[in-house]
mmCIF file of C-alpha atoms and ligand atoms in Angstrom:
data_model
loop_
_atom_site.group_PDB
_atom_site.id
_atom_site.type_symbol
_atom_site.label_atom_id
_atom_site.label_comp_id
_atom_site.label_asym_id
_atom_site.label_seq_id
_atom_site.Cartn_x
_atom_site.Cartn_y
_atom_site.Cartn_z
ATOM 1 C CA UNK S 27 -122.814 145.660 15.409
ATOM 2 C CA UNK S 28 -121.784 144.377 18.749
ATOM 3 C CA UNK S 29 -121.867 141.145 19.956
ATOM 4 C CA UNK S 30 -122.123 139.079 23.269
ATOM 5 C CA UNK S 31 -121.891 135.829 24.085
ATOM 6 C CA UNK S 32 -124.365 133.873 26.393
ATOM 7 C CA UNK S 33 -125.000 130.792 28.153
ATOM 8 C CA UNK S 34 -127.681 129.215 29.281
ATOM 9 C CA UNK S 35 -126.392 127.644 32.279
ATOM 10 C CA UNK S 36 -127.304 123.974 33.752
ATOM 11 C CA UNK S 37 -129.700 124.772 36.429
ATOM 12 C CA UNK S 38 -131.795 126.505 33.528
ATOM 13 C CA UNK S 39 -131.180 123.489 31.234
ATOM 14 C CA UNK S 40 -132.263 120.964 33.831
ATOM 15 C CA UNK S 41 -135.124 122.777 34.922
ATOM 16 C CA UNK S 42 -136.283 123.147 30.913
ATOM 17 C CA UNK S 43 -135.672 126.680 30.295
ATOM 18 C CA UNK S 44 -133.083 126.890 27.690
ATOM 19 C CA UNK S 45 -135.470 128.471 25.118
ATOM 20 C CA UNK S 46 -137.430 130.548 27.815
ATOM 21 C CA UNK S 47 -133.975 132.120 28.183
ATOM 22 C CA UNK S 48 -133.123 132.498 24.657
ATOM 23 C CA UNK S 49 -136.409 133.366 24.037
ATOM 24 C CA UNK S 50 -136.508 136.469 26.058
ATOM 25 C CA UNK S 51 -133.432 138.061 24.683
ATOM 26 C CA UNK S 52 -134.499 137.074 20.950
ATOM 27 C CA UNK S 53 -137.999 139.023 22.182
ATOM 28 C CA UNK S 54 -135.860 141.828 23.310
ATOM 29 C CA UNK S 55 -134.631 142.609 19.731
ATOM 30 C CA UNK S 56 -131.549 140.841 19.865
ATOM 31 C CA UNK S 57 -130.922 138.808 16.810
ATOM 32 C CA UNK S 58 -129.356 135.011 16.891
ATOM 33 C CA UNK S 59 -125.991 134.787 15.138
ATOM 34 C CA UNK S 60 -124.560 131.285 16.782
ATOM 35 C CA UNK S 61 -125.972 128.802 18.716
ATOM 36 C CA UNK S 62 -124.137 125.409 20.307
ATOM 37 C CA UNK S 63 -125.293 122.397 22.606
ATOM 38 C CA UNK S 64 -121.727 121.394 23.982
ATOM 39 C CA UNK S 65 -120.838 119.858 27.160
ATOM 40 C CA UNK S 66 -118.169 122.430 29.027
ATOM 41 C CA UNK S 67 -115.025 120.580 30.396
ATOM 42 C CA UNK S 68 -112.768 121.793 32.992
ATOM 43 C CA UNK S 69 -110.379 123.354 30.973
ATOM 44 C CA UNK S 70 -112.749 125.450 29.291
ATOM 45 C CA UNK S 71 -114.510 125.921 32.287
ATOM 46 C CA UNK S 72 -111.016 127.295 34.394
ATOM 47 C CA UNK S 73 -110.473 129.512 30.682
ATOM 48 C CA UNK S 74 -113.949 131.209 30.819
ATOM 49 C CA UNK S 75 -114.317 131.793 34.166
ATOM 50 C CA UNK S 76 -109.924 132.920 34.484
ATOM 51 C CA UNK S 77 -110.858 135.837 36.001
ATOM 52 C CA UNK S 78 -112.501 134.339 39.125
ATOM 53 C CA UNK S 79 -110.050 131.826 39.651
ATOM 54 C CA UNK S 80 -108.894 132.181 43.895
ATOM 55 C CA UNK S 81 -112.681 133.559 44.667
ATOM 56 C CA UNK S 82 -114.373 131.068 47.611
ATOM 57 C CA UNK S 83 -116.984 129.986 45.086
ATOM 58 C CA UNK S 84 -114.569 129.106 42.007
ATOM 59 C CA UNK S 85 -114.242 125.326 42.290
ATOM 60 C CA UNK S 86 -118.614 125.489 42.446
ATOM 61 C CA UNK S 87 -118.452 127.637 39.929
ATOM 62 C CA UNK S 88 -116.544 124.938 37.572
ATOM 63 C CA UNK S 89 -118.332 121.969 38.915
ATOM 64 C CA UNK S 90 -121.655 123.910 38.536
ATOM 65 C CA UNK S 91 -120.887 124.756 34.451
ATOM 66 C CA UNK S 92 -119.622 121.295 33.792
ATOM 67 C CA UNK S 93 -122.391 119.786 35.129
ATOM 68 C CA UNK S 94 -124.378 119.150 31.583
ATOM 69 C CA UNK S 95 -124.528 120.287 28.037
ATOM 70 C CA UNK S 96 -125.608 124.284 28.089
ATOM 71 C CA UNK S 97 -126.478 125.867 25.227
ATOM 72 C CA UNK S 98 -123.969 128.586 23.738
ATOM 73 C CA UNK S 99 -125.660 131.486 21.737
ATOM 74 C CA UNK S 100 -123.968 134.399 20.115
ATOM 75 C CA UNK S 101 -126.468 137.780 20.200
ATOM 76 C CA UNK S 102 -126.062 140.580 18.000
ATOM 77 C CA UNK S 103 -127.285 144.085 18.460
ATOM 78 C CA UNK S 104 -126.731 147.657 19.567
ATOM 79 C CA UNK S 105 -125.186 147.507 23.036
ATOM 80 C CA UNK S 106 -125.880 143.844 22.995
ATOM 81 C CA UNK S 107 -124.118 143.182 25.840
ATOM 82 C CA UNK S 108 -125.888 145.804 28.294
ATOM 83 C CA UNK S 109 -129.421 144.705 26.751
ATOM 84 C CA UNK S 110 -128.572 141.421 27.129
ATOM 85 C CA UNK S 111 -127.164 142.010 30.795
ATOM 86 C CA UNK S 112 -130.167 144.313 31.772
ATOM 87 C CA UNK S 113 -132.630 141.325 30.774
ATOM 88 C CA UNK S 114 -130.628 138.707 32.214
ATOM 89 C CA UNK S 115 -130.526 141.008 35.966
ATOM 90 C CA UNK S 116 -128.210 141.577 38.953
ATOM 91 C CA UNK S 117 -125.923 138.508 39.042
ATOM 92 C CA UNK S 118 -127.849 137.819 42.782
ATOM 93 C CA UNK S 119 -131.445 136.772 42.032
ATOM 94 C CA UNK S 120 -133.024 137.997 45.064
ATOM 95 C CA UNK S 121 -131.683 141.527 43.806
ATOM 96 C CA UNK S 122 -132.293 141.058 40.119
ATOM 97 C CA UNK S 123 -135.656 142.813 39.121
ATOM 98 C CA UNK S 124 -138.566 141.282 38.487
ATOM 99 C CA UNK S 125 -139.221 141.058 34.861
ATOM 100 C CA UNK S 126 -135.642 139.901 34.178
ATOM 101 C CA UNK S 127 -134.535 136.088 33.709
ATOM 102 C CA UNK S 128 -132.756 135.658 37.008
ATOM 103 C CA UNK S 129 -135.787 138.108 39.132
ATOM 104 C CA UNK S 130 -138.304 135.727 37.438
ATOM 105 C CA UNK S 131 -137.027 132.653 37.588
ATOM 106 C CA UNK S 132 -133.774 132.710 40.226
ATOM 107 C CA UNK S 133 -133.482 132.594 43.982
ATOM 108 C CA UNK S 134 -129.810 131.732 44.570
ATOM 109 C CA UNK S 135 -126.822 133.210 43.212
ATOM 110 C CA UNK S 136 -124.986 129.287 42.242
ATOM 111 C CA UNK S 137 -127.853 128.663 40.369
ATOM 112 C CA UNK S 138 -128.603 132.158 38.780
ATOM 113 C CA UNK S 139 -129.855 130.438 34.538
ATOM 114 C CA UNK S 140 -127.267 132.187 32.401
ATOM 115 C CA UNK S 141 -124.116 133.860 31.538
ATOM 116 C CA UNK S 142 -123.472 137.181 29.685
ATOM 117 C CA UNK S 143 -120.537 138.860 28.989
ATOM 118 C CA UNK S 144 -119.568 141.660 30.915
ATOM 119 C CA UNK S 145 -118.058 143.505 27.614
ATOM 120 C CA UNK S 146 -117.293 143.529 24.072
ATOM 121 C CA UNK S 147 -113.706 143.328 24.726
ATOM 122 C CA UNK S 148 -114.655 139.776 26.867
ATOM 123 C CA UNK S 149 -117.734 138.748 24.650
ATOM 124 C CA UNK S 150 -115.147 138.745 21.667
ATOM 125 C CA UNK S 151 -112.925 136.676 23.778
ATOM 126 C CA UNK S 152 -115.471 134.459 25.228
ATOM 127 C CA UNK S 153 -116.749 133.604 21.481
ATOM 128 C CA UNK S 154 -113.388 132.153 20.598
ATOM 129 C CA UNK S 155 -113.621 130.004 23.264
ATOM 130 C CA UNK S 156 -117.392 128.448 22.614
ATOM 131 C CA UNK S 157 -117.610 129.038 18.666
ATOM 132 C CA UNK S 158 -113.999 128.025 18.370
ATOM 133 C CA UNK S 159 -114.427 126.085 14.928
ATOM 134 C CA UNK S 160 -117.888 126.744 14.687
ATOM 135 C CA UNK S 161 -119.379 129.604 12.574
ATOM 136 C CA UNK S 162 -121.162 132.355 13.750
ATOM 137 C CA UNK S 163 -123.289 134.062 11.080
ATOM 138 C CA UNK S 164 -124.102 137.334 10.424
ATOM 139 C CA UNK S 165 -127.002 138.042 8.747
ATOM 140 C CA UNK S 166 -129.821 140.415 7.386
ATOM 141 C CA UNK S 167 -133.064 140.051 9.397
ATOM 142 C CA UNK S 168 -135.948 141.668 7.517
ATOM 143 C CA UNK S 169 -137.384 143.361 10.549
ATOM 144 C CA UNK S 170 -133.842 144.845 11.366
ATOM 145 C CA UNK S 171 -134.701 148.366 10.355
ATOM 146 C CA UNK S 172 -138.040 148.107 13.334
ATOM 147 C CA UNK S 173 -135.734 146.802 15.834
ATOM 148 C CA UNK S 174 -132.490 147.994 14.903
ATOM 149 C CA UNK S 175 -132.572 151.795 14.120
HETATM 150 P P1 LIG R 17 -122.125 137.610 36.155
HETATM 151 O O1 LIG R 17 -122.449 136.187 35.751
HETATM 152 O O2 LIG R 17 -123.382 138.362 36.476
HETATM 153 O O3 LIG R 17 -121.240 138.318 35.177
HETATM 154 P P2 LIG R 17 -119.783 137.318 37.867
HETATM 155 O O4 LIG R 17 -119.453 138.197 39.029
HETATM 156 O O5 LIG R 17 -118.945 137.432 36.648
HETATM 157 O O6 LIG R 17 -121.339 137.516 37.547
HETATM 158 O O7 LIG R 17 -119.725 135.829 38.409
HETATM 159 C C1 LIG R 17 -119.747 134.746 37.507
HETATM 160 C C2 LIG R 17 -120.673 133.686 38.048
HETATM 161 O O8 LIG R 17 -120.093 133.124 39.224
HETATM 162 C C3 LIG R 17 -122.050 134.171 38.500
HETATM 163 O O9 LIG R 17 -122.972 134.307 37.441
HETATM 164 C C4 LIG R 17 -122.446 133.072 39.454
HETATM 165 O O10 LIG R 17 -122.898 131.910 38.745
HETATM 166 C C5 LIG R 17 -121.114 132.730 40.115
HETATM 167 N N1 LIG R 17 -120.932 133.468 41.370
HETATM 168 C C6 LIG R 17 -120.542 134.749 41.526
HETATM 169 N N2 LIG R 17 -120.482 135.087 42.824
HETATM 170 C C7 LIG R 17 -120.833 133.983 43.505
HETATM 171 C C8 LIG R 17 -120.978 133.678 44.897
HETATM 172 O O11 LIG R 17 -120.745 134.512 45.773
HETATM 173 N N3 LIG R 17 -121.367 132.410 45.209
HETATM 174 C C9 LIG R 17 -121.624 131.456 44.274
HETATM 175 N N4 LIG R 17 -121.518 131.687 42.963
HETATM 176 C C10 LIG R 17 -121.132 132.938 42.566
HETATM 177 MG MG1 LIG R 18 -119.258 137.928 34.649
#
């Protein structure tokens, strides 16, 4: 089953919508294997977000995900990570669809309520670096067979 690895990002905590967030994907059929409330330092920060390092918006980018505990949740499913990316919408709020976390409840792009990984390949990475220590669990849900075919 593949897995992906999200955040729910500090705009979304501040404004109270950690579990709106996590809600929405759990509604989606995705099933909860980890789940963290850790404050993100720099260092993990600069590891997670490597691949941007150089961009314009990187040093926002750290100081934004630093800025308070986020919640870390590991999602399991089939094609987790494109269900969880198609409910999460366009990185850019204003060109995410409505009905998805970031057309509902986004305007700006800094500030756009959670992270998803882009692959399996990165979600596998990015899960050693926020369940580092930390188990995720994978389990039997007994409504996998309606949601799960
Ligand atoms: P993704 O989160 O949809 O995968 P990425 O391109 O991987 O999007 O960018 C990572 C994060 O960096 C975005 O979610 C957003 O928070 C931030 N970001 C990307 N581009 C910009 C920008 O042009 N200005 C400000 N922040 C940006
Ligand atoms: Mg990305």
């Amino acid at each position: 089953m593949e897995r992906t690895l999200i955040l729910v990002k500090p705009d979304a905590m501040q404004r109270g919508l950690a579990f709106e967030v996590l809600g929405r994907l759990e509604r989606r059929g995705l099933k909860l294997a980890g789940l963290r409330l850790l404050q993100v330092d720099e260092a993990m920060a600069k590891r997670h977000y490597g691949e941007h390092e150089g961009k314009p918006f990187f040093e926002g980018l750290v100081e934004y995900i630093t800025a308070c505990p986020i919640v870390a949740a590991v999602f399991e499913g089939p094609d987790a990570v494109a269900a969880a990316r198609q409910t999460m919408g366009s990185t850019k709020p204003t060109e995410a669809a409505p009905g998805t976390i970031r057309g509902d409840l986004g305007i700006e792009i800094g500030r756009n309520l959670v992270h998803g990984s882009d692959s399996a390949e990165s979600a596998e990475r990015e899960i050693g670096i926020f369940f580092e220590g930390h188990p995720v669990t994978t389990w039997e849900r007994g409504t996998d067979a309606w949601a799960f075919e």
